[in-house]
XYZ file of C-alpha atoms in Angstrom:
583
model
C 16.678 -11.104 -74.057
C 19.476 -9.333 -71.510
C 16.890 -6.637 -71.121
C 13.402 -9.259 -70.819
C 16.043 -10.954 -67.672
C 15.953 -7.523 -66.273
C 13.046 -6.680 -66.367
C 11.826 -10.348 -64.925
C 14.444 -9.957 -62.129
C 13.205 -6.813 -61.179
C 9.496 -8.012 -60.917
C 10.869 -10.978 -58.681
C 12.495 -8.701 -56.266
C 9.579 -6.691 -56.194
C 7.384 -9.495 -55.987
C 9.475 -11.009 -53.494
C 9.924 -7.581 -51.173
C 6.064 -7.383 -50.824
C 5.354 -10.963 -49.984
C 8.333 -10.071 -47.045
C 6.604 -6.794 -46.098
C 3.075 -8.273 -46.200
C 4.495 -11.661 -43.628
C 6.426 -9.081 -40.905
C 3.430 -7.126 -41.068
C 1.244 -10.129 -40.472
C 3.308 -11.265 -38.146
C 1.762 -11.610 -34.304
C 3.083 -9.114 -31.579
C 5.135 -10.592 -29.088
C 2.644 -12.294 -26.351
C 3.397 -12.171 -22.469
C 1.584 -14.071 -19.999
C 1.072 -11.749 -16.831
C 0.550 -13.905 -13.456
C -1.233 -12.035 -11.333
C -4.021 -9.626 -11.621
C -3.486 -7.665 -8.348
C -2.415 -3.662 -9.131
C 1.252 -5.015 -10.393
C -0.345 -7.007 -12.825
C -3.398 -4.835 -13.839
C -0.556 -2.031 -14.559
C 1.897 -4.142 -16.695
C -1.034 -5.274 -18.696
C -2.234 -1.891 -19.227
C 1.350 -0.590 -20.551
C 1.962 -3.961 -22.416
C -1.934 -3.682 -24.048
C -1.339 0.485 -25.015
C 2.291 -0.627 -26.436
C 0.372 -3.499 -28.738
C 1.481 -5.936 -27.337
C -0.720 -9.140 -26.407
C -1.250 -9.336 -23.202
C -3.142 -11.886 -20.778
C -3.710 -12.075 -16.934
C -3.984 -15.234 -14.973
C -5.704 -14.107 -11.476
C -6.051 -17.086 -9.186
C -9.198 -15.152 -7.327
C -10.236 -12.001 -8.000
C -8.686 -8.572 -10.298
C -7.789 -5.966 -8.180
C -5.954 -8.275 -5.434
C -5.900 -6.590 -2.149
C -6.648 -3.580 -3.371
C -10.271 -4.898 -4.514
C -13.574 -4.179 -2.785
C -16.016 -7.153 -2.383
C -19.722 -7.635 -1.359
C -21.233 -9.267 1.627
C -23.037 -12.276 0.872
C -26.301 -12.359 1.369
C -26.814 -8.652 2.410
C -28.804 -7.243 -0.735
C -32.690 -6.934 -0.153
C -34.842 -4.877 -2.256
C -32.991 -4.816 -5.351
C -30.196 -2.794 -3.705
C -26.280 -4.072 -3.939
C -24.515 -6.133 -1.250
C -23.174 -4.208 1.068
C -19.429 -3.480 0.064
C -16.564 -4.651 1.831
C -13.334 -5.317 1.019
C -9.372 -6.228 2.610
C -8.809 -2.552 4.027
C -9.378 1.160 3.279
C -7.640 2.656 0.474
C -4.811 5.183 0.980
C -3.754 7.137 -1.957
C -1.675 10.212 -0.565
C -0.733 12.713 -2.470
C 3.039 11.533 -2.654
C 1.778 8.980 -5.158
C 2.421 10.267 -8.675
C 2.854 6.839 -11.018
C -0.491 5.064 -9.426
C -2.564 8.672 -10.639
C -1.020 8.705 -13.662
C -2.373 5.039 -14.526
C -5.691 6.108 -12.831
C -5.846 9.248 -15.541
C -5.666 7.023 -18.175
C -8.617 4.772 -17.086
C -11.850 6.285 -18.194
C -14.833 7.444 -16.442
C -18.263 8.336 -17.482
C -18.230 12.327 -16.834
C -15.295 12.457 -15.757
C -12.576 14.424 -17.334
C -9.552 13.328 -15.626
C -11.116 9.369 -15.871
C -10.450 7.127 -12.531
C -8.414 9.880 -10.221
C -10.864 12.502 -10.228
C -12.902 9.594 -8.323
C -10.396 10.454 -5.527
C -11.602 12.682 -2.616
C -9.653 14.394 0.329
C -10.292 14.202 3.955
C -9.961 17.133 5.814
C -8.784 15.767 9.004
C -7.187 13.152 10.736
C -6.756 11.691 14.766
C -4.658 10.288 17.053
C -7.319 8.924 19.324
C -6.566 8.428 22.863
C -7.969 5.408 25.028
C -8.920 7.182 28.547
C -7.537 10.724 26.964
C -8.982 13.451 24.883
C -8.684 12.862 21.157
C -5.928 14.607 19.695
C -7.869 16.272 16.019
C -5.130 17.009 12.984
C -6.618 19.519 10.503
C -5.495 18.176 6.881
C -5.056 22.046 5.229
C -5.685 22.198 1.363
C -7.414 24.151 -1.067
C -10.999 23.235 -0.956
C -11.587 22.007 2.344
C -14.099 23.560 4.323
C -13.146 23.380 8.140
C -16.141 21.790 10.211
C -18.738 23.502 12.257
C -17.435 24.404 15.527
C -18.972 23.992 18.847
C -18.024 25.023 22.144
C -17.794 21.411 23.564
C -15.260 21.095 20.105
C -13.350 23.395 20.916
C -12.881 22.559 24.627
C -11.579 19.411 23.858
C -9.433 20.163 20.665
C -7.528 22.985 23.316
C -7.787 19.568 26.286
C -5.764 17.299 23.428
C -3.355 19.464 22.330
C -2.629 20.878 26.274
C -2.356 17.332 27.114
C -0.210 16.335 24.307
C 2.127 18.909 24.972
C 1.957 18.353 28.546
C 2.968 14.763 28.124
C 5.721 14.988 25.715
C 8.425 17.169 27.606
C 10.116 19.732 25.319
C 13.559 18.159 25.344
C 12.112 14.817 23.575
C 10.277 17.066 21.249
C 13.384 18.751 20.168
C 15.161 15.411 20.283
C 12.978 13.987 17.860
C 12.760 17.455 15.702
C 17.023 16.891 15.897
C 16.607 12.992 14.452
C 14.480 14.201 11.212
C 16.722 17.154 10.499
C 19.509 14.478 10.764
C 18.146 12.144 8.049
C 16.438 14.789 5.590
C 20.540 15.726 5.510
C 21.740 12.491 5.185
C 23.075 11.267 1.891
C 22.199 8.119 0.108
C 24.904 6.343 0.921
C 24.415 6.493 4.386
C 20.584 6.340 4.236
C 20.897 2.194 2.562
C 23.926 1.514 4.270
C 23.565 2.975 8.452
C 19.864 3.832 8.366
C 18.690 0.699 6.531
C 21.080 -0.954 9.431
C 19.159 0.470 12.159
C 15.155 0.262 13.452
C 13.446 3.287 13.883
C 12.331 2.802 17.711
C 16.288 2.647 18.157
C 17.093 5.821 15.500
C 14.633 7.699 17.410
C 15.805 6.680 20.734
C 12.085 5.555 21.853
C 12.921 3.292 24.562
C 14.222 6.013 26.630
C 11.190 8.500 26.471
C 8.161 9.063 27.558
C 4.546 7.116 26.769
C 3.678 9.569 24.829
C 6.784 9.994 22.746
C 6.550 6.729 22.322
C 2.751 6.071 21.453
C 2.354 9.146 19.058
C 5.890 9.979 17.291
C 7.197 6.437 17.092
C 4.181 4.013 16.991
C 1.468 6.210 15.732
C 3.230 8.288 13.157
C 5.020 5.178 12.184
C 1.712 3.153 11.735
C -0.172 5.834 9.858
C 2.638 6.565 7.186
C 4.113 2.892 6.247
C 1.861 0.291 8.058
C 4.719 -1.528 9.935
C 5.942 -2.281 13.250
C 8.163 0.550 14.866
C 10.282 -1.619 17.208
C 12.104 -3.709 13.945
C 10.940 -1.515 10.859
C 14.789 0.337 9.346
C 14.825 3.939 9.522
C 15.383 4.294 5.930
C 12.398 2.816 5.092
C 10.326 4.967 7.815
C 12.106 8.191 7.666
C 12.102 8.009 4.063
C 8.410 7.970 3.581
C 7.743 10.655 6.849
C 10.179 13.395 4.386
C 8.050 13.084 1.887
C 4.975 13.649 3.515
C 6.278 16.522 5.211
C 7.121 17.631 2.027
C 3.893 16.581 0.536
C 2.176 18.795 3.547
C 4.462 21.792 2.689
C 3.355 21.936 -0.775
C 6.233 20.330 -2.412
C 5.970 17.791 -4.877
C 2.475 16.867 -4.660
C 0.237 15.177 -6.534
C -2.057 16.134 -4.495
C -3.377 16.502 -0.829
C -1.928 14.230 2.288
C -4.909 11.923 2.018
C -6.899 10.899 -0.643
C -9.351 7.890 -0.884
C -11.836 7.314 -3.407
C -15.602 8.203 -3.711
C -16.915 4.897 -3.872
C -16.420 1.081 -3.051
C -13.188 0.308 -4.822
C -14.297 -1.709 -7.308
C -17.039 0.688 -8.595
C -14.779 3.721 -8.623
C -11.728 2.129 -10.072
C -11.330 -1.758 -10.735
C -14.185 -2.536 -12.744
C -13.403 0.833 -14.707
C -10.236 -0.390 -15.363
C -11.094 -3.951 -16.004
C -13.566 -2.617 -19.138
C -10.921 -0.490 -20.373
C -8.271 -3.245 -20.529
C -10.812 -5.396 -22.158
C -11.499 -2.832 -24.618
C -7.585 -2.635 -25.090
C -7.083 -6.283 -26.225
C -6.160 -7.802 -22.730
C -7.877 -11.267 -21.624
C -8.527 -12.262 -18.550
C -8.550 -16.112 -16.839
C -9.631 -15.478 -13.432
C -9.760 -18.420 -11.485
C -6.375 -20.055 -12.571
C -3.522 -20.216 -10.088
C -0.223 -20.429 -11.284
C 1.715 -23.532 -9.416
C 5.306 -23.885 -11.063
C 7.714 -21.406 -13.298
C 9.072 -23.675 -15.626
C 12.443 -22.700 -16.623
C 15.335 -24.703 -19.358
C 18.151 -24.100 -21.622
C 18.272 -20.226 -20.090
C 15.036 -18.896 -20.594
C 11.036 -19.493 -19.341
C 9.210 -22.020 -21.311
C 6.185 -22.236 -19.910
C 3.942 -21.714 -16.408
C 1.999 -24.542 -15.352
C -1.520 -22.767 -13.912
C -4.082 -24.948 -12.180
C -7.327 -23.732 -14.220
C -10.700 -23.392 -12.538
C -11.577 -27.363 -12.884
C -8.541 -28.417 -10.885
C -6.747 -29.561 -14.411
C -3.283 -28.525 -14.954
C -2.334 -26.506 -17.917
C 0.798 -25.465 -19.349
C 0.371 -21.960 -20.973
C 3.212 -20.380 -23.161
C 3.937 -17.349 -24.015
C 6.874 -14.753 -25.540
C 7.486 -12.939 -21.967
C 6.573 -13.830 -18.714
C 5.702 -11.129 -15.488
C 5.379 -12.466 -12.382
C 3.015 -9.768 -10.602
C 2.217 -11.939 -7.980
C 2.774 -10.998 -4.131
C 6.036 -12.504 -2.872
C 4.392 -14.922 -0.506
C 2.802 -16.413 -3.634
C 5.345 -15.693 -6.008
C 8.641 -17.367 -4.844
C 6.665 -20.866 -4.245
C 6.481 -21.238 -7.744
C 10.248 -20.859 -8.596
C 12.318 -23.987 -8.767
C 15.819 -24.793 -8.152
C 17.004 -24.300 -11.469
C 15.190 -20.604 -12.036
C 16.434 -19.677 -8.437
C 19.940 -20.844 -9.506
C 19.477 -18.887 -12.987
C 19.249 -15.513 -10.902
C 20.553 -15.331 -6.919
C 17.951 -12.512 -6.534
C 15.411 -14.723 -6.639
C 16.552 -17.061 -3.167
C 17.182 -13.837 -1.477
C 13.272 -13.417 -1.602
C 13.140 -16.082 0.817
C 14.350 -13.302 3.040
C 11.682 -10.731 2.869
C 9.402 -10.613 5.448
C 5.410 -10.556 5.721
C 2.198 -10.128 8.603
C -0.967 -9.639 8.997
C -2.477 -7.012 8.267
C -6.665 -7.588 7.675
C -9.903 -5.420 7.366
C -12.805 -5.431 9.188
C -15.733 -3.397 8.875
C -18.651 -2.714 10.855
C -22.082 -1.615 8.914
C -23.932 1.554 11.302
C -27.881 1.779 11.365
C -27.216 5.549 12.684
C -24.304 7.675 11.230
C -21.639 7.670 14.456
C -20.395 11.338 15.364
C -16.833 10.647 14.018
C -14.156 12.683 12.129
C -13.901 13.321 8.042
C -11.047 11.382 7.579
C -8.616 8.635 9.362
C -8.587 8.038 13.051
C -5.352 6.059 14.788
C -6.269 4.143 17.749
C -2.831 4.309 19.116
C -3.585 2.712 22.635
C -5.405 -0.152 21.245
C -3.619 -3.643 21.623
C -4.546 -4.531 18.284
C -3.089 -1.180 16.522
C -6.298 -0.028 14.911
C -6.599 2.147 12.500
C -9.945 3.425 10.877
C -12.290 5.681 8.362
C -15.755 6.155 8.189
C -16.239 5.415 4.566
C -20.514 6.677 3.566
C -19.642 10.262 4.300
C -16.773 10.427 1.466
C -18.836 8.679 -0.580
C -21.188 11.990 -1.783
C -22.428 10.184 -5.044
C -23.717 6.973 -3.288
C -27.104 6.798 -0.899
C -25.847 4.063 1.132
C -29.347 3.193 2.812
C -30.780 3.440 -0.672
C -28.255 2.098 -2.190
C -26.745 -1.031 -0.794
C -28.035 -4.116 1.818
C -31.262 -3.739 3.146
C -32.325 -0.032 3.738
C -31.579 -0.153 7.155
C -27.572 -0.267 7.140
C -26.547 3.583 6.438
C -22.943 3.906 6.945
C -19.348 1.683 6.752
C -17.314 2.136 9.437
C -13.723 0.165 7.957
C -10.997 -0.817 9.730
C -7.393 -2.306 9.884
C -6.150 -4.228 12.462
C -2.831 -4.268 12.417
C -1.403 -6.520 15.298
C -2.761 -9.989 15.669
C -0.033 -11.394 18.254
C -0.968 -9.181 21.108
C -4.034 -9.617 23.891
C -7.036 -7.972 23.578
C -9.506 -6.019 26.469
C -11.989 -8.283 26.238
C -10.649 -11.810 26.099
C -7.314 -11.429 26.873
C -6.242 -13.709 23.410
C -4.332 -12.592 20.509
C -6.236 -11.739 17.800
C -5.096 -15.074 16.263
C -6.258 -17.210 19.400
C -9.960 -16.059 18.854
C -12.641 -17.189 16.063
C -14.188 -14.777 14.168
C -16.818 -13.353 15.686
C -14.415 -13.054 18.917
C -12.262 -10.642 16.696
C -15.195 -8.694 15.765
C -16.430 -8.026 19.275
C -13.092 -7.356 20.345
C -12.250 -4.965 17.796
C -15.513 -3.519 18.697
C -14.804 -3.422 22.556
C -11.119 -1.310 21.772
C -13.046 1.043 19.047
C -15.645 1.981 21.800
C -12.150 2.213 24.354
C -10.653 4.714 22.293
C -14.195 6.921 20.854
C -16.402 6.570 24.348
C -13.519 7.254 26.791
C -14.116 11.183 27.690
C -17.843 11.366 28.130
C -18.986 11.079 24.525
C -21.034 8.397 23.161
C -19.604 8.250 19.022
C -19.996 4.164 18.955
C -23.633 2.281 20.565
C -23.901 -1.178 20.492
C -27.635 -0.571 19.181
C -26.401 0.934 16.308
C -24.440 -2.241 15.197
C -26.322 -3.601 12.106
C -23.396 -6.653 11.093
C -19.834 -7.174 10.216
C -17.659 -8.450 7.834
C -13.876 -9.473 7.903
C -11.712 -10.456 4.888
C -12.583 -13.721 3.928
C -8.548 -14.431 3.463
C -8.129 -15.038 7.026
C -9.101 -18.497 7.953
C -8.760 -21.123 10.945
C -8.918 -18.135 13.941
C -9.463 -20.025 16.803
C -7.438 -23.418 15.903
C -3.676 -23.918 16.761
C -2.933 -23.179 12.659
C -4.724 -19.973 11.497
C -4.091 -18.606 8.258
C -3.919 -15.626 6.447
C -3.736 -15.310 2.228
C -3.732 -11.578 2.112
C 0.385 -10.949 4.120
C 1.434 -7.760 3.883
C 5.684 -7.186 3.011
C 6.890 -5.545 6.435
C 10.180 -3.640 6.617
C 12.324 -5.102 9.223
C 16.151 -3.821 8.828
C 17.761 -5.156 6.231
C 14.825 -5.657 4.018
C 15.994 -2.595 1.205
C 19.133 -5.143 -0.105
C 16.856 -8.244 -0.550
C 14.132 -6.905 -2.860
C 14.669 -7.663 -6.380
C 15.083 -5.531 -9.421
C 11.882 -5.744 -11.920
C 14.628 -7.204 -14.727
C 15.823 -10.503 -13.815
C 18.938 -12.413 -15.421
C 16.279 -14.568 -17.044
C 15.790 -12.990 -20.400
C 11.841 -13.482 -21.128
C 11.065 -13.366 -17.110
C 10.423 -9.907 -14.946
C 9.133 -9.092 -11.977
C 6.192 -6.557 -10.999
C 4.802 -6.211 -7.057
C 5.467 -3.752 -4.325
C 8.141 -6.225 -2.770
C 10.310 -5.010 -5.925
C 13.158 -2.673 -5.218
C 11.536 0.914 -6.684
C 11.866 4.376 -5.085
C 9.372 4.138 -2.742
C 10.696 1.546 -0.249
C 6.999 0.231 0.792
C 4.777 -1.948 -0.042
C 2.277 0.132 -1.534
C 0.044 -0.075 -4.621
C 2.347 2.865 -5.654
C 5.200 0.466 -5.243
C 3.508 -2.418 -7.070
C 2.379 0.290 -10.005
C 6.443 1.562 -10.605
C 7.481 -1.946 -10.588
C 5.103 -2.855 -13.492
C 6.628 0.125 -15.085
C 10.093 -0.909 -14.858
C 8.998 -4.262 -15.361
C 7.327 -3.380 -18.801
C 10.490 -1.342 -19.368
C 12.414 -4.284 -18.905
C 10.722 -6.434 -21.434
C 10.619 -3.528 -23.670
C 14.697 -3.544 -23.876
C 15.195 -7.148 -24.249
C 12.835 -7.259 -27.043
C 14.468 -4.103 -28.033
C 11.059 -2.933 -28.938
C 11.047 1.021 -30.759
C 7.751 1.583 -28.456
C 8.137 4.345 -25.766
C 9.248 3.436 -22.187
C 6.995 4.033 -19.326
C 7.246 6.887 -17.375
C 8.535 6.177 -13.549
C 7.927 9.279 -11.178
C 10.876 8.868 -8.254
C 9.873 10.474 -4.854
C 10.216 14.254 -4.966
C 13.498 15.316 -3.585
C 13.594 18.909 -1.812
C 16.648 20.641 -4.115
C 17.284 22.603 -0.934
C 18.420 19.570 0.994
C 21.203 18.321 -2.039
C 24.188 20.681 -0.487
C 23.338 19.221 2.667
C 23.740 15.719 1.631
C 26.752 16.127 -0.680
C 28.418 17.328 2.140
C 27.430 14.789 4.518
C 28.204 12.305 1.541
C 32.126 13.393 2.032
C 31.569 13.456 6.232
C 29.545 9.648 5.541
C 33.219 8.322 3.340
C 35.854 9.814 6.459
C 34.022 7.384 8.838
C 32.155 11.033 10.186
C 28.504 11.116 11.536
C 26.335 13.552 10.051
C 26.621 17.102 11.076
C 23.485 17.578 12.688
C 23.647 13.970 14.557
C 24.178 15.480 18.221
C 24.739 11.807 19.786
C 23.712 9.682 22.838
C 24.360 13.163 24.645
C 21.564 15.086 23.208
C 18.780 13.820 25.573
């Protein structure tokens, strides 16, 4: 009988130990609701979805976010594709290491290295002038062919650079040579507490110089590398991002060249890629559903109430929650009592966004432009530009897209909307939309026809397009739903950490405090990471962290800053900071 018991009690446990194996093994992976499907979200779904986790996205308009291309309505004929357009050109410089990492892992037909071998280099760049030779940068890199020369080329690249020189005198030159040397040596402490303190057109001294000091080293270099406003952007955030392009264009710590954009309208060459791999990963999408309210009780977040297509009002649950949403959008859904749960989340309130909007113009004759970015940095509305069909090798644009008769994209950012314009004197605001795009028109052809060359004609115009997120131009209350976080001082100790003191809640966008102090898509990629990280830990998950590449840091420079770390603690400026005096 003793033994029978045994025996019995053994085949209970046993019976009883698989029953418990079989029920954790059929239990559900944790489930997080990601709000947002912009490059923040798209990322943290993508780590979440690869970890097993179950993962779904709640996009109020359309994946991709800003970074997404878009047609033109009612622009296909002939069975062709709209014509593309989209919220601005892509910029994806070879300092980015975390945002080609993701873009490996995406898959593309015949393509080895999936979504980033899409990416192609431009081999040059320009400051263009208004009523001034344009001043051509060569973009050196393995690979690039230089450009046909002819002798009208080369007469005006030796007119730009003699003028440039000219027009900078030598003292400012060094001045401004002295100011990077003093920040590549400054330590960190100094760099978030002085720098972050003080705007760039003051670090730099600007306001004393010359027009050209000012146009081309504070305003031009300052708009190409971080898309902000020199006069109130810090210095850490400016200088910051100018090292490590200088040490991107010295070789170090690349990913790749200065300038990379892809081979194809956005969404064709990465979104939609991406999109079918998450799918294929487990993710689901509800596009169309705008979250309205974080709901937050008894310490954690219990549920986000997301206004679905129809107008109805749903709450959806979930395990985790990641707000990937920009800050503009985000921090209208947080209520008292989740801002009171974590103070990081009032001090969004703080951060800072402008416009920043697209516009591209569709060519019936390719214009005799540059390969690769041109800076308009005399135009009132701070353009910036590419001509997008010749990096595009794999696409036949007249074949391809509208009607036949449109053959190239010419796209491109306007960047200051508060300032007059040449041709009706309004802010960019002040004038409807078709204003804009004749005015934006008028300063392209200021800065490209100015020196006896005809690059833009008027007859060559086919049509336009600008971001359908800017509405009411024209009326005393315009708006814009695609801001863009600017980086006024101060800005570094108001952006959030991806973990929040909520337990099930994180955050994910390029407002987030990461290495890069920008908002980027880089930004908005490492702050998924961490983001994913964060969940990760607090569900103290076994599954391996994400990788987050930090901005490269030159090993040469560490002595320097060590000892300017002791100097920074005695109350000392930085060895190589000469002073008011060094004019």
């Amino acid at each position: 009988m003793a033994g029978a018991a045994v025996v019995g009690g053994t085949a209970a446990l046993a019976t009883a130990s698989a029953t418990g194996t079989a029920a954790a093994a059929a239990a559900p992976a944790p489930s997080v609701a990601v709000l947002g499907g912009g490059v923040a979200g798209l990322t943290a779904a993508h780590e979440l979805a690869e970890r097993g986790l179950r993962v779904t996205v709640y996009e109020r308009r359309a994946l991709g976010g800003k970074a997404r291309s878009m047609d033109v309505p009612d622009s296909a004929r002939g069975g062709r594709r709209p014509l593309p357009a989209e919220h601005g050109f892509r910029f994806i410089p070879g300092i980015y290491h975390n945002l080609p990492d993701t873009m490996r892992r995406i898959p593309f037909p015949g393509k080895p290295g999936g979504v980033r071998d899409n990416l192609v280099a431009p081999s040059e760049m320009s400051f263009s002038r208004t009523g001034r030779e344009d001043l051509r940068i060569p973009l050196p890199w393995p690979g690039h062919r230089p450009p046909g020369l002819t002798l009208d080329d080369i007469r005006r690249a030796l007119t730009a650079m003699l003028d440039t020189a000219l027009g900078i005198p030598f003292h400012e030159t060094a001045y401004f040579v002295n100011r990077i040397l003093v920040f590549l040596t400054s330590c960190d402490e100094r760099r978030d507490r002085t720098w972050e303190a003080t705007p760039w057109w003051e670090f730099i001294r600007a306001e004393e110089m010359s027009y050209d000091y000012q146009r081309i080293l504070a305003v031009g270099l300052t708009r190409n590398i971080v898309a902000t406003k020199a006069e109130e952007a810090s210095t850490r955030t400016v200088a910051t991002l100018f090292e490590a392009f200088l040490l991107n264009a010295l070789g170090r710590g690349a990913d790749g060249p200065l300038d990379r954009i892809l081979d194809a309208p956005t969404n064709e060459a990465w979104i939609d890629p991406w999109v079918t791999h998450l799918r294929s990963l487990g993710v689901e999408f509800k596009v169309g559903w705008t979250v309205r309210e974080v709901k937050y009780a008894a310490g954690r977040v219990t549920a986000a109430v997301i206004e679905n297509p129809q107008g109805g009002h749903e709450s959806v649950t979930a395990d985790h929650y990641i707000c990937a949403m920009p800050v503009e959008h985000a921090r209208r859904t947080w209520g008292p009592a989740l801002r009171a749960a974590d103070p990081q989340l009032a001090r969004c309130d703080k951060l800072r966004t402008d416009w920043m909007t697209g516009i591209q113009f569709y060519l019936t004759e390719r214009a005799p432009l540059l390969h690769g970015h041109l800076n308009c940095i005399d135009s009132p509305w701070a353009l910036t530009a590419i001509q997008q069909a010749a990096h595009w090798p794999g696409r036949d644009f007249p074949a391809d897209y509208g009607d036949g008769v449109a053959v190239d994209c010419l796209s491109v950012d306007v960047s200051e909307w508060d300032r007059p314009g040449i041709l009706y004197g309004k802010a960019a605001k002040q004038c409807t939309r078709t204003e804009v795009a004749k005015e934006v028109w008028a300063q392209l052809k200021a800065a490209l026809n100015d020196t006896g060359k005809v690059v833009l004609k008027d007859s060559a115009l086919h049509s336009w397009f600008l971001d359908p997120g800017v509405d009411g131009l024209g009326t005393p209350h315009p708006t814009n739903d695609d801001e863009l976080l600017i980086h006024p001082v101060g800005t570094f100790h108001n952006r959030p950490q991806a973990a929040t003191r909520i337990p099930n809640f994180f955050l994910a966008g390029d407002y987030v405090s990461v290495d890069i102090d920008l908002a980027t898509m880089e930004g908005a990629n490492a702050s998924a990471r961490a983001a994913v990280n964060a969940l990760l830990d607090n569900a103290q998950s076994t599954a391996p962290r994400c990788t987050i590449t930090p901005l490269f840091r030159a090993p040469e420079m560490e002595p320097f800053k060590r000892h300017d770390r002791t100097r920074h603690r005695l109350g000392l400026p930085n060895a190589f900071d000469l002073g008011r005096g060094s004019k």
